[in-house]
Short mmCIF file of C-alpha atoms in Angstrom, two decimals:
data_model
loop_
_atom_site.label_atom_id
_atom_site.label_comp_id
_atom_site.label_asym_id
_atom_site.label_seq_id
_atom_site.Cartn_x
_atom_site.Cartn_y
_atom_site.Cartn_z
CA UNK A 1 0.11 -0.04 -0.26
CA UNK A 2 1.34 3.57 -0.88
CA UNK A 3 0.56 6.48 1.44
CA UNK A 4 1.12 9.87 0.38
CA UNK A 5 1.60 12.35 3.24
CA UNK A 6 1.11 16.03 2.15
CA UNK A 7 3.38 18.19 4.35
CA UNK A 8 6.58 17.85 6.01
CA UNK A 9 6.15 19.22 9.04
CA UNK A 10 5.98 17.71 12.49
CA UNK A 11 2.95 15.26 12.06
CA UNK A 12 4.32 14.54 8.42
CA UNK A 13 7.95 13.69 9.16
CA UNK A 14 6.68 11.72 12.35
CA UNK A 15 4.00 9.38 10.15
CA UNK A 16 6.45 9.22 7.73
CA UNK A 17 8.71 7.45 10.07
CA UNK A 18 6.36 5.75 11.85
CA UNK A 19 4.37 4.35 8.89
CA UNK A 20 7.93 3.00 7.27
CA UNK A 21 8.24 0.74 10.23
CA UNK A 22 4.79 -1.02 8.75
CA UNK A 23 5.22 -4.43 6.81
CA UNK A 24 4.43 -3.37 3.14
CA UNK A 25 4.15 0.48 3.28
CA UNK A 26 5.58 2.86 0.52
CA UNK A 27 5.62 6.24 1.98
CA UNK A 28 5.90 9.36 -0.38
CA UNK A 29 5.81 12.52 1.35
CA UNK A 30 4.71 15.93 -0.82
CA UNK A 31 6.67 19.33 0.85
CA UNK A 32 6.54 22.31 -0.07
CA UNK A 33 10.08 23.09 1.09
CA UNK A 34 12.84 22.68 -1.70
CA UNK A 35 15.44 22.21 1.34
CA UNK A 36 13.91 19.38 2.70
CA UNK A 37 13.57 17.99 -1.15
CA UNK A 38 17.19 18.47 -1.87
CA UNK A 39 18.01 16.76 1.20
CA UNK A 40 16.20 13.79 1.10
CA UNK A 41 17.43 13.91 -3.01
CA UNK A 42 21.06 14.11 -1.69
CA UNK A 43 20.59 11.03 0.44
CA UNK A 44 20.55 12.93 3.74
CA UNK A 45 19.97 9.89 5.86
CA UNK A 46 16.78 8.52 7.75
CA UNK A 47 14.42 10.65 9.22
CA UNK A 48 14.05 10.11 13.02
CA UNK A 49 11.53 9.95 15.95
CA UNK A 50 12.37 10.22 19.54
CA UNK A 51 9.44 9.09 21.94
CA UNK A 52 9.44 10.62 25.94
CA UNK A 53 11.32 7.40 27.08
CA UNK A 54 14.36 8.09 24.97
CA UNK A 55 13.79 5.31 22.19
CA UNK A 56 14.27 6.82 18.61
CA UNK A 57 13.16 5.12 15.45
CA UNK A 58 14.43 5.84 11.90
CA UNK A 59 13.66 5.81 8.29
CA UNK A 60 14.14 7.22 5.55
CA UNK A 61 11.02 7.98 2.78
CA UNK A 62 10.75 6.69 -0.05
CA UNK A 63 10.27 10.17 -1.85
CA UNK A 64 10.35 13.37 -0.25
CA UNK A 65 9.99 16.25 -2.96
CA UNK A 66 8.05 19.18 -4.03
CA UNK A 67 6.69 17.70 -7.12
CA UNK A 68 2.63 16.32 -6.71
CA UNK A 69 2.93 14.07 -9.88
CA UNK A 70 5.50 11.77 -8.60
CA UNK A 71 4.38 12.06 -5.00
CA UNK A 72 1.03 10.75 -5.66
CA UNK A 73 1.76 8.42 -8.56
CA UNK A 74 0.08 5.18 -7.92
CA UNK A 75 -0.56 5.88 -4.41
CA UNK A 76 -3.74 4.45 -2.63
CA UNK A 77 -4.03 6.78 0.21
CA UNK A 78 -3.49 10.86 0.81
CA UNK A 79 -2.74 11.93 4.35
CA UNK A 80 -2.94 15.88 4.41
CA UNK A 81 -1.28 17.07 7.68
CA UNK A 82 -0.88 20.49 6.45
CA UNK A 83 -2.47 23.19 8.39
CA UNK A 84 -6.17 24.25 7.52
CA UNK A 85 -4.75 27.64 6.27
CA UNK A 86 -2.89 25.66 3.75
CA UNK A 87 -5.30 23.35 2.41
CA UNK A 88 -7.31 25.29 -0.04
CA UNK A 89 -4.07 25.97 -1.96
CA UNK A 90 -3.01 22.11 -1.46
CA UNK A 91 -6.27 20.97 -2.93
CA UNK A 92 -5.90 22.83 -6.51
CA UNK A 93 -2.14 21.44 -6.26
CA UNK A 94 -3.03 17.93 -6.30
CA UNK A 95 -6.01 17.75 -7.92
CA UNK A 96 -4.73 17.10 -11.12
CA UNK A 97 -2.30 14.42 -10.42
CA UNK A 98 -4.48 12.15 -8.04
CA UNK A 99 -4.76 8.43 -9.28
CA UNK A 100 -8.03 7.75 -11.72
CA UNK A 101 -7.25 4.36 -12.11
CA UNK A 102 -8.12 3.09 -8.65
CA UNK A 103 -9.82 4.43 -5.18
CA UNK A 104 -7.61 7.11 -3.57
CA UNK A 105 -8.75 7.41 0.16
CA UNK A 106 -8.10 11.56 0.28
CA UNK A 107 -7.83 12.27 4.52
CA UNK A 108 -6.44 14.61 7.09
CA UNK A 109 -5.20 14.24 10.29
CA UNK A 110 -6.90 15.41 11.94
CA UNK A 111 -10.02 16.26 10.07
CA UNK A 112 -11.07 19.34 11.49
CA UNK A 113 -11.73 22.63 10.02
CA UNK A 114 -14.83 20.78 7.58
CA UNK A 115 -12.19 19.07 5.64
CA UNK A 116 -15.15 16.86 4.02
CA UNK A 117 -16.26 20.07 2.64
CA UNK A 118 -13.54 21.49 1.54
CA UNK A 119 -12.42 18.24 -0.30
CA UNK A 120 -15.87 17.68 -2.06
CA UNK A 121 -15.33 21.41 -3.71
CA UNK A 122 -11.79 19.91 -4.42
CA UNK A 123 -12.32 16.82 -6.21
CA UNK A 124 -15.77 17.31 -7.49
CA UNK A 125 -16.17 15.02 -10.57
CA UNK A 126 -13.35 12.67 -9.21
CA UNK A 127 -15.70 9.78 -8.63
CA UNK A 128 -12.66 7.95 -7.23
CA UNK A 129 -11.68 10.01 -4.02
CA UNK A 130 -13.14 8.84 -0.67
CA UNK A 131 -13.10 11.65 1.17
CA UNK A 132 -11.85 10.77 4.84
CA UNK A 133 -10.44 12.60 8.11
CA UNK A 134 -9.45 11.25 11.59
CA UNK A 135 -10.88 13.28 14.88
CA UNK A 136 -7.54 13.73 16.07
CA UNK A 137 -3.47 13.38 16.24
CA UNK A 138 -2.69 9.92 17.08
CA UNK A 139 0.49 11.31 18.37
CA UNK A 140 1.70 14.52 19.71
CA UNK A 141 5.13 16.02 17.71
CA UNK A 142 7.24 18.56 18.34
CA UNK A 143 10.62 19.94 18.59
CA UNK A 144 11.16 18.95 14.56
CA UNK A 145 14.66 19.33 12.97
CA UNK A 146 13.42 19.15 9.20
CA UNK A 147 14.46 16.10 7.16
CA UNK A 148 16.28 14.85 10.40
CA UNK A 149 14.18 14.65 13.54
CA UNK A 150 11.28 15.10 15.53
CA UNK A 151 9.69 14.52 19.06
CA UNK A 152 7.20 12.46 19.79
CA UNK A 153 4.58 13.09 22.86
CA UNK A 154 1.56 11.02 24.31
CA UNK A 155 -0.24 8.74 21.98
CA UNK A 156 -3.78 7.97 21.72
CA UNK A 157 -5.39 5.00 23.03
CA UNK A 158 -8.16 4.47 20.81
CA UNK A 159 -8.69 6.27 17.43
CA UNK A 160 -11.35 7.66 15.70
CA UNK A 161 -12.42 8.13 11.64
CA UNK A 162 -15.15 9.25 9.74
CA UNK A 163 -15.74 9.45 6.03
CA UNK A 164 -17.99 12.12 3.80
CA UNK A 165 -21.56 11.32 3.88
CA UNK A 166 -21.50 10.62 0.02
CA UNK A 167 -19.33 7.34 0.66
CA UNK A 168 -20.35 4.15 0.48
CA UNK A 169 -20.40 1.24 3.51
CA UNK A 170 -17.58 -0.76 1.53
CA UNK A 171 -15.39 2.31 1.38
CA UNK A 172 -15.99 2.54 4.98
CA UNK A 173 -14.34 -1.18 5.34
CA UNK A 174 -12.04 -0.89 3.01
CA UNK A 175 -10.61 1.98 4.83
CA UNK A 176 -11.20 0.61 8.49
CA UNK A 177 -8.68 -2.25 6.93
CA UNK A 178 -6.08 0.46 5.60
CA UNK A 179 -5.93 2.39 8.90
CA UNK A 180 -5.34 -0.58 10.91
CA UNK A 181 -2.06 -1.75 8.60
CA UNK A 182 -1.04 1.74 9.80
CA UNK A 183 -1.79 2.54 13.67
CA UNK A 184 -1.40 0.15 16.60
CA UNK A 185 -4.29 1.70 18.40
CA UNK A 186 -8.03 0.32 17.53
CA UNK A 187 -9.51 3.04 15.28
CA UNK A 188 -13.46 3.28 15.35
CA UNK A 189 -15.28 4.36 12.19
CA UNK A 190 -17.72 7.15 13.40
CA UNK A 191 -21.15 7.33 11.41
CA UNK A 192 -20.83 11.33 10.45
CA UNK A 193 -18.14 13.65 9.50
CA UNK A 194 -19.88 16.29 11.75
CA UNK A 195 -18.24 14.20 14.81
CA UNK A 196 -14.94 15.34 13.92
CA UNK A 197 -15.55 19.06 13.12
CA UNK A 198 -17.46 19.66 16.38
CA UNK A 199 -14.88 17.77 18.41
CA UNK A 200 -13.46 20.11 20.92
CA UNK A 201 -9.76 20.67 19.96
CA UNK A 202 -7.48 23.14 19.18
CA UNK A 203 -9.98 25.50 17.45
CA UNK A 204 -11.29 25.61 21.27
CA UNK A 205 -7.94 25.27 23.66
CA UNK A 206 -5.21 27.56 21.94
CA UNK A 207 -7.38 30.50 21.37
CA UNK A 208 -8.74 30.37 25.06
CA UNK A 209 -4.81 30.17 25.97
CA UNK A 210 -4.09 33.00 24.00
CA UNK A 211 -6.50 35.47 25.99
CA UNK A 212 -5.63 34.27 28.66
CA UNK A 213 -2.35 34.94 28.30
CA UNK A 214 -2.21 38.12 26.02
CA UNK A 215 -5.96 39.49 25.82
CA UNK A 216 -7.86 42.03 27.68
CA UNK A 217 -6.70 42.02 31.94
CA UNK A 218 -4.36 39.37 30.87
CA UNK A 219 -0.86 38.76 32.79
CA UNK A 220 1.13 39.35 29.40
CA UNK A 221 -1.39 42.06 28.08
CA UNK A 222 1.09 44.36 26.34
CA UNK A 223 4.28 43.10 27.93
CA UNK A 224 6.56 40.59 26.56
CA UNK A 225 7.35 37.39 28.09
CA UNK A 226 10.93 36.87 30.04
CA UNK A 227 11.14 33.15 29.36
CA UNK A 228 9.32 30.58 26.78
CA UNK A 229 6.20 29.31 28.60
CA UNK A 230 4.28 26.16 27.37
CA UNK A 231 0.68 25.77 26.28
CA UNK A 232 -0.16 23.47 29.21
CA UNK A 233 2.27 23.05 32.02
CA UNK A 234 1.58 26.87 32.05
CA UNK A 235 -1.82 27.09 31.42
CA UNK A 236 -3.39 30.13 33.37
CA UNK A 237 -6.33 29.51 35.22
CA UNK A 238 -8.27 31.85 33.49
CA UNK A 239 -7.38 30.44 30.53
CA UNK A 240 -8.66 26.66 31.72
CA UNK A 241 -12.18 28.43 33.45
CA UNK A 242 -12.26 30.11 29.70
CA UNK A 243 -11.74 27.03 27.51
CA UNK A 244 -14.75 25.54 29.71
CA UNK A 245 -16.92 27.94 28.73
CA UNK A 246 -16.04 27.74 25.10
CA UNK A 247 -16.50 23.86 25.14
CA UNK A 248 -20.02 24.59 26.68
CA UNK A 249 -20.64 26.65 23.80
CA UNK A 250 -19.58 24.08 21.32
CA UNK A 251 -21.78 21.24 23.20
CA UNK A 252 -24.68 23.71 21.98
CA UNK A 253 -23.65 23.82 18.75
CA UNK A 254 -23.50 20.12 18.43
CA UNK A 255 -27.00 19.96 20.17
CA UNK A 256 -28.38 22.21 17.89
CA UNK A 257 -27.12 20.38 15.10
CA UNK A 258 -28.10 17.07 16.42
CA UNK A 259 -31.95 18.50 16.52
CA UNK A 260 -31.91 20.11 13.46
CA UNK A 261 -30.35 17.23 10.93
CA UNK A 262 -31.52 14.29 12.92
CA UNK A 263 -27.95 12.89 13.22
CA UNK A 264 -26.53 11.19 16.40
CA UNK A 265 -23.45 13.15 17.49
CA UNK A 266 -23.40 11.75 20.96
CA UNK A 267 -19.68 11.10 20.26
CA UNK A 268 -18.74 14.67 20.43
CA UNK A 269 -18.01 14.85 24.32
CA UNK A 270 -17.18 17.60 26.82
CA UNK A 271 -13.25 18.27 26.41
CA UNK A 272 -12.50 17.17 29.68
CA UNK A 273 -14.09 13.96 29.24
CA UNK A 274 -12.53 13.77 25.68
CA UNK A 275 -9.01 14.50 27.32
CA UNK A 276 -9.05 11.71 30.02
CA UNK A 277 -10.23 9.31 27.66
CA UNK A 278 -7.64 9.73 25.23
CA UNK A 279 -4.43 9.88 27.49
CA UNK A 280 -5.72 8.33 30.72
CA UNK A 281 -2.80 7.20 33.28
CA UNK A 282 -0.74 10.10 31.33
CA UNK A 283 -2.91 12.56 33.46
CA UNK A 284 -2.03 12.71 36.89
CA UNK A 285 -4.74 14.88 38.06
CA UNK A 286 -8.05 15.35 36.09
CA UNK A 287 -10.20 16.73 38.44
CA UNK A 288 -10.71 19.93 36.51
CA UNK A 289 -9.75 21.33 33.60
CA UNK A 290 -6.74 23.60 35.08
CA UNK A 291 -5.25 20.59 36.86
CA UNK A 292 -6.02 18.49 33.92
CA UNK A 293 -4.15 20.50 31.12
CA UNK A 294 -1.38 21.33 33.52
CA UNK A 295 -0.56 17.78 34.63
CA UNK A 296 -0.70 15.81 31.38
CA UNK A 297 2.48 14.39 30.68
CA UNK A 298 1.26 13.93 27.07
CA UNK A 299 1.64 17.82 26.80
CA UNK A 300 4.45 18.25 28.85
CA UNK A 301 7.06 20.33 27.35
CA UNK A 302 5.12 21.66 24.48
CA UNK A 303 6.04 25.41 23.85
CA UNK A 304 3.59 28.25 23.33
CA UNK A 305 4.61 30.07 19.64
CA UNK A 306 7.10 33.16 21.19
CA UNK A 307 9.77 34.88 19.12
CA UNK A 308 11.89 37.53 19.76
CA UNK A 309 10.53 41.11 20.59
CA UNK A 310 10.91 42.94 17.28
CA UNK A 311 10.61 46.17 19.80
CA UNK A 312 12.89 45.38 22.45
CA UNK A 313 13.94 42.57 25.00
CA UNK A 314 11.78 39.26 25.50
CA UNK A 315 9.31 37.12 23.91
CA UNK A 316 6.23 38.05 22.25
CA UNK A 317 3.92 36.03 20.71
CA UNK A 318 4.22 34.68 16.94
CA UNK A 319 1.39 36.31 14.72
CA UNK A 320 2.58 33.86 12.01
CA UNK A 321 1.85 30.83 14.09
CA UNK A 322 -1.13 28.01 13.64
CA UNK A 323 -2.89 29.47 16.69
CA UNK A 324 -3.76 32.29 14.79
CA UNK A 325 -3.85 31.03 11.16
CA UNK A 326 -5.75 27.66 11.58
CA UNK A 327 -7.24 27.62 15.24
CA UNK A 328 -8.40 30.91 14.78
CA UNK A 329 -9.49 31.96 11.45
CA UNK A 330 -10.40 28.75 10.27
CA UNK A 331 -11.50 26.60 13.23
CA UNK A 332 -12.90 29.30 15.26
CA UNK A 333 -14.39 30.90 12.42
CA UNK A 334 -16.06 27.85 11.39
CA UNK A 335 -17.87 27.49 14.59
CA UNK A 336 -18.88 31.10 14.67
CA UNK A 337 -20.41 30.36 10.81
CA UNK A 338 -22.31 26.85 11.93
CA UNK A 339 -23.36 28.61 14.70
CA UNK A 340 -24.92 31.35 13.16
CA UNK A 341 -26.62 28.96 10.63
CA UNK A 342 -27.78 27.25 14.01
CA UNK A 343 -29.11 30.45 15.70
CA UNK A 344 -27.08 29.77 18.65
CA UNK A 345 -25.31 32.02 20.12
CA UNK A 346 -21.83 31.27 21.29
CA UNK A 347 -20.50 34.56 23.41
CA UNK A 348 -17.18 33.23 24.63
CA UNK A 349 -16.28 31.87 21.40
CA UNK A 350 -17.55 34.80 19.58
CA UNK A 351 -15.45 37.33 21.79
CA UNK A 352 -11.90 35.68 21.32
CA UNK A 353 -12.67 35.53 17.71
CA UNK A 354 -13.31 39.20 17.55
CA UNK A 355 -10.53 39.96 20.07
CA UNK A 356 -8.00 37.62 18.05
CA UNK A 357 -8.81 39.23 14.70
CA UNK A 358 -8.15 42.32 16.18
CA UNK A 359 -5.09 41.64 17.80
CA UNK A 360 -3.48 39.92 14.74
CA UNK A 361 -4.24 42.30 12.92
CA UNK A 362 -3.76 40.38 9.45
CA UNK A 363 -6.21 37.04 9.47
CA UNK A 364 -8.51 36.86 6.60
CA UNK A 365 -11.81 38.66 7.62
CA UNK A 366 -14.12 36.43 5.38
CA UNK A 367 -15.77 32.81 6.86
CA UNK A 368 -14.80 29.56 5.15
CA UNK A 369 -16.47 29.58 2.10
CA UNK A 370 -16.60 25.91 1.50
CA UNK A 371 -19.83 25.39 3.69
CA UNK A 372 -22.41 24.11 1.33
CA UNK A 373 -24.64 27.03 1.14
CA UNK A 374 -27.94 24.71 2.07
CA UNK A 375 -26.34 23.53 5.32
CA UNK A 376 -27.86 22.70 7.60
CA UNK A 377 -31.11 22.12 5.78
CA UNK A 378 -29.59 19.29 3.60
CA UNK A 379 -29.31 16.26 5.80
#
């Protein structure tokens, strides 16, 4: 089975290494980095992944380059690991190169930000393309040195995937088998892609922490950081409490979608429950959102995106980070769009979204344009 990974970043690098440990798997990596492509072409050696216990595994992808035709040649599965803001351009780039002589399973890890709707628009007319997504990343990944190594954080004990509503039962069974070849953790197939779209994750988590760090009346409002801070082990209590409010609003969107569409979305659980079920014994204290985030060993050491302060000493939040361009400009924007379509009030999410757009100053001020015009009327 040939798997093409789109994106040579942290997640793409990690899965290129891990998939090559599996028997019978060919791995191709489509990257936008000429430097990464040159390194692979020059035989720069194995890509490595180091686990929390220090154990390192390595492998060399069968291809890593910028040519979509070569990367996608005879592929069976395409996994998009690029952030949401890069996916529309990626879909346009790969569309003409998808094989037409076989089923091609086009998915995203994670499948957040309405990937099913985006992919449907992108591959219109390609009836052999099966659209799917995974609810979350099976492992966290950080500390990337491109083309050389990445650090692997905690792993999920169970994985969840879903297909676009248009896909058949046969495609569902085939995807389940393909994913079982790639991952050790059991994979449960969900009934509706909305179960992925509404799963609480980065679109709630990162913006809430940002607001608690640098938003109105926050400790670092208009003030640089003296040293690096971690997203989770340094998470302020105010951020955790705001996150709980945002999570309740996400549940309200879920309930409204369930009522309107008659779809069972009961798998979209409150965030704290999701995290406890996902990370289990890696969480030392799961009594509150605050204690959970600060004591989850799977999250330990993951730093917030900081860069040198251009106006003086210290560090400031990186405005180019995925927290803004993916989690807010796509993830939160999509929730705001869906809530408006469903007539659900989400004041906390909306407050953070509007603040973040003002703070950043350069985010696109248009909502995702790939949400079906008839949604949620179209069941």
